[in-house]
Structure formats: structure tokens, C-alpha cells
XYZ file of C-alpha atoms in Angstrom:
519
model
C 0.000 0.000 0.000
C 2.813 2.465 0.705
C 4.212 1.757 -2.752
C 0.938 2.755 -4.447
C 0.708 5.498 -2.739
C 3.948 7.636 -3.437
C 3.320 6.254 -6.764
C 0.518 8.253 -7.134
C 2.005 11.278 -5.838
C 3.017 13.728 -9.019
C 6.905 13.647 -9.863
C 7.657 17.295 -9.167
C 6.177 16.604 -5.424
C 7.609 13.211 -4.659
C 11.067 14.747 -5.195
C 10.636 17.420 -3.007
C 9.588 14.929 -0.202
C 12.431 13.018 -1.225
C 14.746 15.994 -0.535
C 12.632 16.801 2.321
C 13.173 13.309 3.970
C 16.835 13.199 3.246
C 16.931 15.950 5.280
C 15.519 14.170 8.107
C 17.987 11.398 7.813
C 15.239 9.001 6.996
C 15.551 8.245 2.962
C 17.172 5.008 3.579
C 13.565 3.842 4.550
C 11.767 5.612 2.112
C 14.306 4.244 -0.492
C 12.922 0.290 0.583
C 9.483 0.801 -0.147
C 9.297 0.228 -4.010
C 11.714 -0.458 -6.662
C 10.316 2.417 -8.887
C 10.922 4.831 -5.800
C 14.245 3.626 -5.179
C 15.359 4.748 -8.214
C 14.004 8.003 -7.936
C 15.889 8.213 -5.063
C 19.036 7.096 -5.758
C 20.323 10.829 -7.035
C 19.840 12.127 -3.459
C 21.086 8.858 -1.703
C 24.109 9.000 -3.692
C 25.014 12.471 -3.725
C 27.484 12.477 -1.312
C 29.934 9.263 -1.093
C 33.081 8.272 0.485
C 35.806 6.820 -0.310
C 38.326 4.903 2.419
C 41.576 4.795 0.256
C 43.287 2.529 2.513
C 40.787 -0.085 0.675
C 41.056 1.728 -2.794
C 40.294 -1.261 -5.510
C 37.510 -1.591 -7.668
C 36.207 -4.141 -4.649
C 36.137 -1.767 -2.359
C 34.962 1.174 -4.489
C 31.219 2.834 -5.286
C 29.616 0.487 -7.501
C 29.883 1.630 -10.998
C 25.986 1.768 -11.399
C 25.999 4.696 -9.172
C 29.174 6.824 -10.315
C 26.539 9.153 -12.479
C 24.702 10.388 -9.292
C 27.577 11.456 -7.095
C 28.297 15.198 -6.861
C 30.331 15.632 -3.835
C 33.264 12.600 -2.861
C 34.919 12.553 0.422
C 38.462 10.700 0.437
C 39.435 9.465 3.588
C 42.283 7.387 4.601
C 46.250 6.780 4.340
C 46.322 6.351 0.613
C 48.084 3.037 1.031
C 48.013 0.396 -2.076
C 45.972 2.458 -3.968
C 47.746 1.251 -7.409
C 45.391 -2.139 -9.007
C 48.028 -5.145 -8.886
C 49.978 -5.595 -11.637
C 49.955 -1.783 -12.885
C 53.493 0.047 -13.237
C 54.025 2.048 -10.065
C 55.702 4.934 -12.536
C 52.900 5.461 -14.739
C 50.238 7.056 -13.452
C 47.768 6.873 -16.273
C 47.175 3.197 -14.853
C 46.057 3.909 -12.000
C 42.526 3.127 -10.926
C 41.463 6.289 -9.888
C 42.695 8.358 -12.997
C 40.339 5.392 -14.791
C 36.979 5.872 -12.597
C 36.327 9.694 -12.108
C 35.893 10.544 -15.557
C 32.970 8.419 -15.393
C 31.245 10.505 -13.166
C 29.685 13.238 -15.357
C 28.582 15.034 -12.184
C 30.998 14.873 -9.325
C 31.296 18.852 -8.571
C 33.000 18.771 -5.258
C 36.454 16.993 -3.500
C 36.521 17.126 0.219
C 40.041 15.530 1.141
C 39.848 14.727 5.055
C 42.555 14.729 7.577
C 44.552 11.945 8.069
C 48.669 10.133 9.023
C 51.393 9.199 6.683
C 51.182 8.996 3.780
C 48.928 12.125 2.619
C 47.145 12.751 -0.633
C 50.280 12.171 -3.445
C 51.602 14.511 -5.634
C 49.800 13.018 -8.744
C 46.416 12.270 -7.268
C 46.454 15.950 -6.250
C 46.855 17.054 -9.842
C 44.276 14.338 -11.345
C 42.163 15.829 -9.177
C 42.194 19.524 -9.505
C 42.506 18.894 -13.347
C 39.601 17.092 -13.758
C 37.160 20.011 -16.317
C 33.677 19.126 -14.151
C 35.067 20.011 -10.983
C 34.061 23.252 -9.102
C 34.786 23.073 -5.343
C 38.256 21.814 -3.661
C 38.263 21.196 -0.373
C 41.897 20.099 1.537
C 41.964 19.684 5.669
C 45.299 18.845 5.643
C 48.555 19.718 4.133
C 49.816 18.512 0.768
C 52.417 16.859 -1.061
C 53.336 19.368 -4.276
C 57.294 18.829 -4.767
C 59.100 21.945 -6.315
C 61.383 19.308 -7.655
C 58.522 18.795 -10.201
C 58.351 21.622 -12.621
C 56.025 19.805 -15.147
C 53.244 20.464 -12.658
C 53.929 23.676 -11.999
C 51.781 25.237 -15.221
C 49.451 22.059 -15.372
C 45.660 23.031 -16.361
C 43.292 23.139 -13.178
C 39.548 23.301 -13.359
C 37.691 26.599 -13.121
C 36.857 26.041 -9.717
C 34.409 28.002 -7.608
C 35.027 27.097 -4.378
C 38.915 26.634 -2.905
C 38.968 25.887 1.035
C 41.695 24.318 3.539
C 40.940 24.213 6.826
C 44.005 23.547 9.143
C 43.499 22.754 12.961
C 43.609 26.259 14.266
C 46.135 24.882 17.412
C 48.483 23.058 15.419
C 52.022 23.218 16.591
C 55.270 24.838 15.070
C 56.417 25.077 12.013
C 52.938 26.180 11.179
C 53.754 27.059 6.964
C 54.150 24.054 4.850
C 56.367 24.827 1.780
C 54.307 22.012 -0.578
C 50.868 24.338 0.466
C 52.399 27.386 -0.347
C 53.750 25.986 -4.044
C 50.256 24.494 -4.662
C 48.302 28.131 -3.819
C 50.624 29.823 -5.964
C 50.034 27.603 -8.991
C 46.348 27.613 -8.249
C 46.002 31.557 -7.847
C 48.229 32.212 -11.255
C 45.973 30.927 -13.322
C 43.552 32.858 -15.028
C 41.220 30.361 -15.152
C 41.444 30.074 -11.395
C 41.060 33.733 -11.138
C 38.268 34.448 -13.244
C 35.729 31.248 -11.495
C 36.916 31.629 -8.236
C 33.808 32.886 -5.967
C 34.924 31.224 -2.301
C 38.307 31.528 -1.035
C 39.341 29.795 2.218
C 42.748 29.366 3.566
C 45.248 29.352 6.696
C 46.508 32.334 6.825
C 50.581 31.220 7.266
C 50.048 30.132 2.999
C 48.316 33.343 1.574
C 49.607 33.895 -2.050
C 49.517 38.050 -1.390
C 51.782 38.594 -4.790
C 49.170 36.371 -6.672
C 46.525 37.604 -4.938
C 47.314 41.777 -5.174
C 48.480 40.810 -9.335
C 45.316 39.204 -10.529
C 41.945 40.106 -11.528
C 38.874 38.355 -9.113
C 35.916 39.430 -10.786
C 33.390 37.066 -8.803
C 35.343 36.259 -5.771
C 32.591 36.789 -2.779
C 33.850 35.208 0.257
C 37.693 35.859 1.232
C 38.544 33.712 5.207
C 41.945 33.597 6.434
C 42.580 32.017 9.691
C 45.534 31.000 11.651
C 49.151 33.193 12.700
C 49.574 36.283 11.615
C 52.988 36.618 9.009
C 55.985 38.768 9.152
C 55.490 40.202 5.742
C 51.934 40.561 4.956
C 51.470 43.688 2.613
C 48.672 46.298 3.113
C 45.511 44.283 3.302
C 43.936 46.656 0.575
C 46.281 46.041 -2.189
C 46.451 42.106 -1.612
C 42.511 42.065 -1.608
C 41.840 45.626 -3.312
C 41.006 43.619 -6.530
C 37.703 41.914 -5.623
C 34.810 44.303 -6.275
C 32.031 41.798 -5.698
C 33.837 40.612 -2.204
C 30.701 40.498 0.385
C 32.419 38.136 3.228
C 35.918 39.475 3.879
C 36.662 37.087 7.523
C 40.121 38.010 8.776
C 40.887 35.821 11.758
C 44.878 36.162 13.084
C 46.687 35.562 15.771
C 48.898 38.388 17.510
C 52.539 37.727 17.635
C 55.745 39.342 18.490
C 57.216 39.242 15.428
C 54.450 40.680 13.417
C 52.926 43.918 13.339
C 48.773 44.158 13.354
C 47.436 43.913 9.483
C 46.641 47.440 8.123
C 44.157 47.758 5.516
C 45.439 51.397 4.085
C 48.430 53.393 4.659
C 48.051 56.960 6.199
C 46.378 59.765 4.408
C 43.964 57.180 1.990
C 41.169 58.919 1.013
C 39.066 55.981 0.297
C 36.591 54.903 -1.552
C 36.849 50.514 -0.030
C 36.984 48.796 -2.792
C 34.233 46.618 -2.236
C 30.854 48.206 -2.930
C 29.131 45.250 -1.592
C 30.598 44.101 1.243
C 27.988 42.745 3.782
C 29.888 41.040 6.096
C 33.687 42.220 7.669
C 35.269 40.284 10.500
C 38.809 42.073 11.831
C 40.688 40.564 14.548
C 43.007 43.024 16.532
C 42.224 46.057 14.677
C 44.230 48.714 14.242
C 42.210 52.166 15.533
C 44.482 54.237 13.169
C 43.497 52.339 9.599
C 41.623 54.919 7.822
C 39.544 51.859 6.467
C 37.122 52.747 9.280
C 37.043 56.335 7.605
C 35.363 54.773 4.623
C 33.168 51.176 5.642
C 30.859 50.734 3.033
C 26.973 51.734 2.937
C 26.686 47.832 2.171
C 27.743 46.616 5.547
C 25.618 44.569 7.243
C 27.787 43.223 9.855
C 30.938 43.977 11.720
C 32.963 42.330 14.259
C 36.460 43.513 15.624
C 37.451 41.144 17.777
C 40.414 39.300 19.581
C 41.427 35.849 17.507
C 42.141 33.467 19.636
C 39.508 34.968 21.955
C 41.212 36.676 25.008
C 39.413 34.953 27.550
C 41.977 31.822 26.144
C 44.721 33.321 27.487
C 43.492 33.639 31.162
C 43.639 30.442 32.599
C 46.383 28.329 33.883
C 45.984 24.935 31.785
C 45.404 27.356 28.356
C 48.218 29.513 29.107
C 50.854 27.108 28.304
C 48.991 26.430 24.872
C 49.446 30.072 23.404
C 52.864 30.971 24.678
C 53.974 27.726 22.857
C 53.061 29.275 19.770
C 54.236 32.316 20.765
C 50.762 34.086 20.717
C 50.084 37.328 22.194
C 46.700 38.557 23.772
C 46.544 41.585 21.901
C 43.296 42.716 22.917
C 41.970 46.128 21.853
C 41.495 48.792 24.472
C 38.386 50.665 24.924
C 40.253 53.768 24.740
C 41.649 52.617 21.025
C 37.993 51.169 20.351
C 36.671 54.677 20.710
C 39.318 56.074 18.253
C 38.476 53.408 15.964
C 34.433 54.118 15.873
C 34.895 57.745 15.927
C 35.979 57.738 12.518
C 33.426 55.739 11.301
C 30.294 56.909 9.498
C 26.581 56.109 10.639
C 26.011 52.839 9.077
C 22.342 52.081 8.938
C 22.572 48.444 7.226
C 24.505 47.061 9.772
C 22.080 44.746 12.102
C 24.810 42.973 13.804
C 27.981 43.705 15.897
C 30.241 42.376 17.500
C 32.800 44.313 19.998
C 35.539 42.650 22.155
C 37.825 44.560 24.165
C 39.702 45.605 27.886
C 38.506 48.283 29.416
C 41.240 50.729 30.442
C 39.483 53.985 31.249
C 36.580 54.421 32.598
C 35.142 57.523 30.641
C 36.671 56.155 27.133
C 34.676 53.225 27.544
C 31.070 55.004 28.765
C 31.888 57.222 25.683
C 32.590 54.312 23.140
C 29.209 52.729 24.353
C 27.314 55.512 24.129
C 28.684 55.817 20.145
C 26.967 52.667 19.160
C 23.506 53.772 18.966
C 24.618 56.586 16.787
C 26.790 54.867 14.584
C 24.418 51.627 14.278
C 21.064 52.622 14.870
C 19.654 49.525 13.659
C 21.317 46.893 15.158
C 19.165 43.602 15.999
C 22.008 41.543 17.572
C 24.946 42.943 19.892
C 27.840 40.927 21.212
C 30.116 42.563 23.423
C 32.924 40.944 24.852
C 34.558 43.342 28.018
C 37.628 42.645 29.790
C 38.238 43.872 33.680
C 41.634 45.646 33.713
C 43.624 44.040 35.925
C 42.702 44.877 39.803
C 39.333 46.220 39.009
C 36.656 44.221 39.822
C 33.541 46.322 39.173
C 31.378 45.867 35.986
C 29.246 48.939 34.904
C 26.045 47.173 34.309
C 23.762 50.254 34.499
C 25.848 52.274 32.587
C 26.414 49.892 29.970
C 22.303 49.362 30.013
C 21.816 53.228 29.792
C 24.571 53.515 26.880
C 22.285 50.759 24.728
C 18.994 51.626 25.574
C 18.766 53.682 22.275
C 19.213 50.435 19.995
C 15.115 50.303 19.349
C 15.573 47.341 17.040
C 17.953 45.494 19.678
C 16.379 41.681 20.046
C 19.589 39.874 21.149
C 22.569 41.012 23.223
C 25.208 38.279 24.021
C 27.282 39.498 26.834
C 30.901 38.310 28.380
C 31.021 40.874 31.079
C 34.267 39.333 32.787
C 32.814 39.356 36.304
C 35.140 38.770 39.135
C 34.772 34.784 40.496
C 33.799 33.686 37.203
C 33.464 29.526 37.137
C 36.235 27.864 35.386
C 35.445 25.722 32.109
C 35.735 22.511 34.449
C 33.676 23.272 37.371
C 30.575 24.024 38.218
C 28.207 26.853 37.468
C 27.630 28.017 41.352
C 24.586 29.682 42.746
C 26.480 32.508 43.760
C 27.741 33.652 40.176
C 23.953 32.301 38.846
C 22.547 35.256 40.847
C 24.967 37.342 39.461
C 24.146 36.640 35.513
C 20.213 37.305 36.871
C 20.343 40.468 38.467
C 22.735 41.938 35.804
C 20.300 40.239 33.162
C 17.252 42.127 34.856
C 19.244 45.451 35.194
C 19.599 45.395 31.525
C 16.160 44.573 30.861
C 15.040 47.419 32.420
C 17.132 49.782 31.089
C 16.854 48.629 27.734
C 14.391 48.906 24.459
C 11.375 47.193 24.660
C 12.638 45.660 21.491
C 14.864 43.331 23.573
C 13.596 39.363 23.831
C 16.901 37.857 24.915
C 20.202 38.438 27.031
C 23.087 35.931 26.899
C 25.860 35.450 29.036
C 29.090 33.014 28.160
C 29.996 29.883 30.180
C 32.877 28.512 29.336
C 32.491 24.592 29.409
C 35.664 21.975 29.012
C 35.480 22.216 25.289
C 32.741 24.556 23.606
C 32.189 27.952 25.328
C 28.064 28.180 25.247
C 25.617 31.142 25.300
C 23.523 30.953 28.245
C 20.205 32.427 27.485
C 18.166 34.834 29.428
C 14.787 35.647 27.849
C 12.823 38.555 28.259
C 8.990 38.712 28.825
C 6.900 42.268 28.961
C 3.623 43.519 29.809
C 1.163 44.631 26.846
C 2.863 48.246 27.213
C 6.264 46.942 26.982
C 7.410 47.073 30.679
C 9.538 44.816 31.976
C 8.088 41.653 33.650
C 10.256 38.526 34.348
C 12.906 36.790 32.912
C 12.854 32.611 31.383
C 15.680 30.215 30.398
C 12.917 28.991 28.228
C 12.178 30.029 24.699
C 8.526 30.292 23.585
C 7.186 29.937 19.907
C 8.042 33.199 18.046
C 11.085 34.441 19.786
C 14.001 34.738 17.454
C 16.638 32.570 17.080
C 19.432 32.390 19.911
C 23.353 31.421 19.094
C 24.350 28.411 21.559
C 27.739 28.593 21.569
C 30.945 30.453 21.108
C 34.290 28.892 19.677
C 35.882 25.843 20.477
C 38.571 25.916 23.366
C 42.082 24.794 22.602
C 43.228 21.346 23.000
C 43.613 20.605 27.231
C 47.078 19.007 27.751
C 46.866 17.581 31.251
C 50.092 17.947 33.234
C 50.959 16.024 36.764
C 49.662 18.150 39.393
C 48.484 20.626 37.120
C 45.803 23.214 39.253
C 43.579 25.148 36.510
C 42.939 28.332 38.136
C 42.505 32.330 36.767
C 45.960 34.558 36.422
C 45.943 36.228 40.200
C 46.000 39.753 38.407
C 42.412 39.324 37.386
């Protein structure tokens, strides 16, 4: 009976409750009940496949019948014996992989995962990235691309859209691997490269910046770089100042001693930014002096300027030891730099989020940089502020900082780290004492602030994700205050759980986790 049914269902509608299903993690079932709905869903339950290449022989392979329906392949595994017996080790046209993916007509997308010795090899990298149907590259690991090889050095690579690799953001010294850098410079020479690319993803220690600042990116929209911040990065506006449909520019560095913050524009630039429709900017350790702040776009809908690794990383004993091994620095802004930085900016009335994360060093600067905000981003709907104590000052401003953002009218959510003395550590226990605390500061705020207001968060830091501990909002008919829930109710917006990830917890013998004693 459930056969006959579906099979009654018109085609255009049974494949969007085929999608719909997959979505629900439940078209293995819905695949069983029919042989004619099987292979309607076969496209969607073969869209994404993976490969182990430890076992890489046609045995061990995707059955040939469904090579046509996979779009995005996932290779996973040592890349051990992956050469069919009896094939020439020195010729690579033999091998079975170079013979199987140009039998799938719509593979789009290679997602190479993380794994030991041996990685991806020199010639599998190239088969891949030259195959003509392929649009998105994906690497979470490093590569082996030998200089020793000129041949490859000019060999023809798909038009790609999408180029990503995504490194482990604590990984230890030496951070820049030579064979990444030589494969991002062949990539980002080509023209071909340069005039498809739309996403561009990368750890920061192997940015091409001469390739990058030379070429022409005509539909490059999304530019990330994460990871330590290099010795001789040029201005940030020539490398990227040729990308006029940029939206997402996400620039997440670390502070060290031997490098000096990124600048976007050397003194006396008169502007116009270069990217007329940037929506989203993410800075981390801004420099107040840039004159990029002079001239944000009208576009901008969000902004953070923020600390990268967060600064609450660097405050406790068993984390400490993590980031001077890489020779980190804090580098937090002050609030007395923060409200250099926002005086020079414009009133930006498209910008619905922010995102602010600072120490506080003087006590007027930072009552005057709040009190900027609702002038400068008079329609904000989400507000994360992330306020450091100075050292040996325990008292947190909560009215003033509620009087300062009472004019945000379109304020729903404000996230809040307010630093408050006695904070729990990650591995203990949220107490009743500090509970109180997050309560009455959450109904001090809700009284001072817009009606507008449905939720204020507070972080917890937890052993390995930092979470977003909501505190929602509920009014009288004529927008009073009334009470505060940890509950949401149908309606209320959406709420962010968590903040980023913690980094990795070495235990040592003996080891006490506590809070630096000058907090």
C-alpha cells in the first residue's frame, strides 16, 4: 500500500519529499518501499559518497551503477596500495582512480579529510584539480606538491568556484608548509582560477599576497583567512583591493611578536573601499588608526572587531601554556583605542549585527565608546560585546552599559561576556552565587533597555565549547519589563548556543587550573 501510494504522488512533489526526507535522515527507509521509488531516489542517496583509500580497488569502491549520481566525494584514509596489482608504479595513467572519475559526469565537489602518513600524493592531487567538471576543492590537511617537479607547476586546473583548507587552528610549530604554499601559488596564477573563483578559504601562514594583489577576481565573494599572523603581509587593501564583488571578507589572526597588526590602508587614503558590496567584515586586533574605518561601506551589514584566539583563552592556567607555545600574544583592543576606531566611522544604517571585544582601560573612554553605538548603528538587531576587567578592578558597569544601549530600538539579542570577578572555570561548576549574578545583571539590563529586547546571553565557558547561556525577556502589553525565562517560547528569534571551540587541554601532573591572580 505504501508503494501505491507515493506512486501516485506527481513527480515534481515526490522529489521534493524526497529531498525533504533526506533531510531528516530518513531516505534510507523511504528508499525500501518500491523499486520504482528507489530509483528516484538514488540521485539524493548517492550524492554524497566516500571513499576509504586505505581499501582503494575496484572491490572496495562505489559500484559503478551509481558513479553518475555522485556530486560531492569525500576521500578518507592513508592512501596506502591504492595502485590495481599488476599496474606500473611509474605510470600514473594506470592507475585506478585516474580510470573511474571521468565516469562521473557530475561529481562537482572533493573534500580531502585529515589523516597520518602517507597524505594525498603529488599526482592524485593534480588528477584531481585537473579534472574540467570540478568546481569546489576542499583540503583539511597539508599537501604533497614537490618543487622538484616543474612539469606540474603550469598544469591546467579546473575553473573552480570554491577553494577551502581548513588547518586545525592549534596546530604546533612550524605552522607554513612549503608544498601548500607551491600548490596556492600555482592555483592563484591561473587565469582560469582567477576568473571562477567565488569562495576563497585558507590558513593564513600560505596566503599567495603577490598572486593575490596581481590578478583580476571578478566574482570572488567570500575571502577567510585564519591561523598566525605573518611577518610580511602587505597592506591588506592592495592584496585584496582587486575583488569588487567581495561580500564576506573574515580576517581571523593571531597576535605575535614578530608581526605587526594587518593594516588595511596606509596613512592619508582617502578611500573609496573597494568593495561596494561588502555585507559582512570580521577584523581581529584592529588597528584604531586604519583609515579603512574612515570609509566602511553603505553595504555593511555586519561587523565584528574582535580578539582571535579569543582573550578569555589566554586567562587560565591549563590554556596559558597552549598560546605561549606558539608564541601568541593577547593583543586585545582597548576601549580607549575602540573609541578612536568608531569615531571615525560613518553612521552605518545596514549594519544589524555587531560584535565588539575589548579591555577596558578607562573608565570615561569606555562610557563614551558605548554611548557611540547607537549613533553609529542605529539599527542593530544583535549585539555581542565581549569586556575585559583591567587588571585589579573588579567592578562591571552594568547600568551604565544598560543606559549607553537603551537607544538600539531594534535590539532583540545582546550576548554578553562581562568578565565578572569569580567567574566559574570551564571545568567546574556553574555556582549559585555567580547564577545570581548573571540574573540580576540580566534584569538590570532589561530594564534599562528597548522594549525591542527578547533575549540576554551570558558566556559559560564549558571543558570544550564555550556556550551562550540564554536569558529571555517577557513584557507587559505596554512593553514594561516583567520577568525573565531560560525557556524560549514559539516566536522568539533565534538564539546562538555557543561560542568557539577551546584549545586542545594538555593535562600535566599536578596541574591546578585556576585564573591569572592579576584578574
Amino acid at each position: 500500500m505504501a508503494s501505491c501510494f507515493f506512486e501516485r504522488l506527481n513527480h515534481d512533489v515526490l522529489l521534493l519529499l524526497i529531498e525533504a526526507v533526506r533531510r531528516e535522515e530518513g531516505l534510507d527507509n523511504l528508499s525500501c518501499t518500491c523499486k520504482n521509488i528507489r530509483s528516484l531516489c538514488f540521485p539524493a542517496l548517492f550524492r554524497y559518497c566516500g571513499v576509504n583509500t586505505g581499501f582503494f580497488t575496484s572491490d572496495h569502491f562505489i559500484p559503478r551503477h551509481v558513479w553518475s549520481y555522485v556530486q560531492h566525494l569525500t576521500f578518507g584514509g592513508t592512501w596506502a596500495d591504492i595502485i590495481p596489482k599488476g599496474a606500473p608504479t611509474d605510470d600514473p595513467s594506470l592507475l585506478y582512480l585516474a580510470d573511474v572519475l571521468p565516469h562521473m559526469p557530475n561529481l562537482r565537489s572533493v573534500l580531502i579529510l585529515p589523516e597520518t602518513f602517507p597524505s594525498l600524493p603529488e599526482f592524485a592531487l593534480v588528477m584531481l584539480l585537473s579534472l574540467p567538471i570540478l568546481r569546489e576543492f576542499s583540503l583539511q590537511d597539508h599537501v604533497n606538491y614537490g618543487a622538484e617537479n616543474a612539469g606540474h607547476s603550469t598544469f591546467p586546473v579546473a575553473p573552480l568556484k570554491v577553494l577551502r583548507q581548513v588547518l586545525p587552528h592549534y596546530r604546533e610549530h612550524p605552522r607554513r608548509c612549503p608544498d601548500d604554499v607551491r600548490l596556492l601559488v600555482c592555483l592563484t596564477s591561473q587565469r582560469s582560477i582567477q576568473e571562477s573563483l567565488e569562495v576563497l578559504e585558507l590558513p593564513s601562514e600560505a596566503i599567495p599576497s603577490v598572486q593575490l594583489a596581481a590578478g583580476e577576481w571578478p566574482r570572488l565573494r567570500t575571502v577567510k583567512f585564519t591561523g598566525e599572523r605573518v611577518s610580511r603581509t602587505p597592506l591588506l587593501g592592495r592584496m585584496l583591493g582587486r575583488m569588487p564583488a567581495l561580500e564576506e571578507l573574515e580576517l581571523k589572526v593571531s597576535s605575535t611578536p614578530w608581526a605587526r597588526r594587518a593594516t588595511f590602508f596606509p596613512p592619508g587614503w582617502g578611500g573609496p573601499a573597494p568593495w561596494p558590496q561588502l555585507r559582512n567584515l570580521t577584523i581581529s586586533h584592529p588597528r584604531h588608526s586604519d583609515p579603512l574605518y574612515s570609509h566602511l561601506p553603505t553595504s555593511l551589514q555586519r561587523l565584528s572587531l574582535r580578539c582571535w584566539p579569543r582573550r578569555y583563552m589566554f586567562l587560565l592556567s591549563h590554556e596559558i601554556p597552549v598560546m605561549c607555545g606558539l608564541g601568541w600574544l593577547p593583543g586585545v583592543p582597548k576601549s580607549s583605542g575602540m573609541r578612536k576606531l568608531l569615531s571615525q566611522c560613518a553612521v552605518l544604517p545596514k549594519v544589524e549585527e555587531l560584535e565588539l571585544e575589548y579591555e577596558e582601560d578607562d573608565a570615561e573612554c569606555d562610557k563614551d565608546m558605548l554611548n557611540s553605538i547607537p549613533h553609529i548603528f542605529p539599527n542593530l538587531v544583535t549585539l555581542t560585546v565581549l569586556r575585559y576587567r583591567r587588571p585589579g578592578n573588579a567592578v562591571v558597569p552594568v547600568e551604565v552599559i544598560g543606559k549607553a544601549l537603551a537607544p538600539l530600538g531594534h535590539l532583540q539579542n545582546l550576548y554578553l561576556h562581562l568578565d565578572f570577578k569569580g567567574t566559574p572555570l570551564p571545568y567546574s561548576r556553574m555556582t549559585e552565587e555567580y547564577i545570581a549574578i548573571e540574573q540580576e545583571t540580566a534584569r538590570i539590563l532589561a530594564q534599562e533597555l528597548s522594549s525591542s529586547v527578547k533575549a540576554i546571553c551570558f558566556l559559560r565557558r564549558r571543558t570544550r565549547y564555550n556556550i551562550w547561556s540564554p536569558y529571555l525577556v517577557s513584557r507587559t502589553g505596554d512593553g514594561n519589563f516583567f520577568a525573565l525565562s531560560c525557556h524560549a517560547h514559539p516566536g522568539d528569534p533565534p538564539i546562538r548556543t555557543s561560542d568557539e571551540s577551546n584549545p586542545p587541554y594538555i593535562p600535566r601532573f599536578g596541574m591546578i587550573i585556576s585564573e591569572r591572580r592579576d584578574r
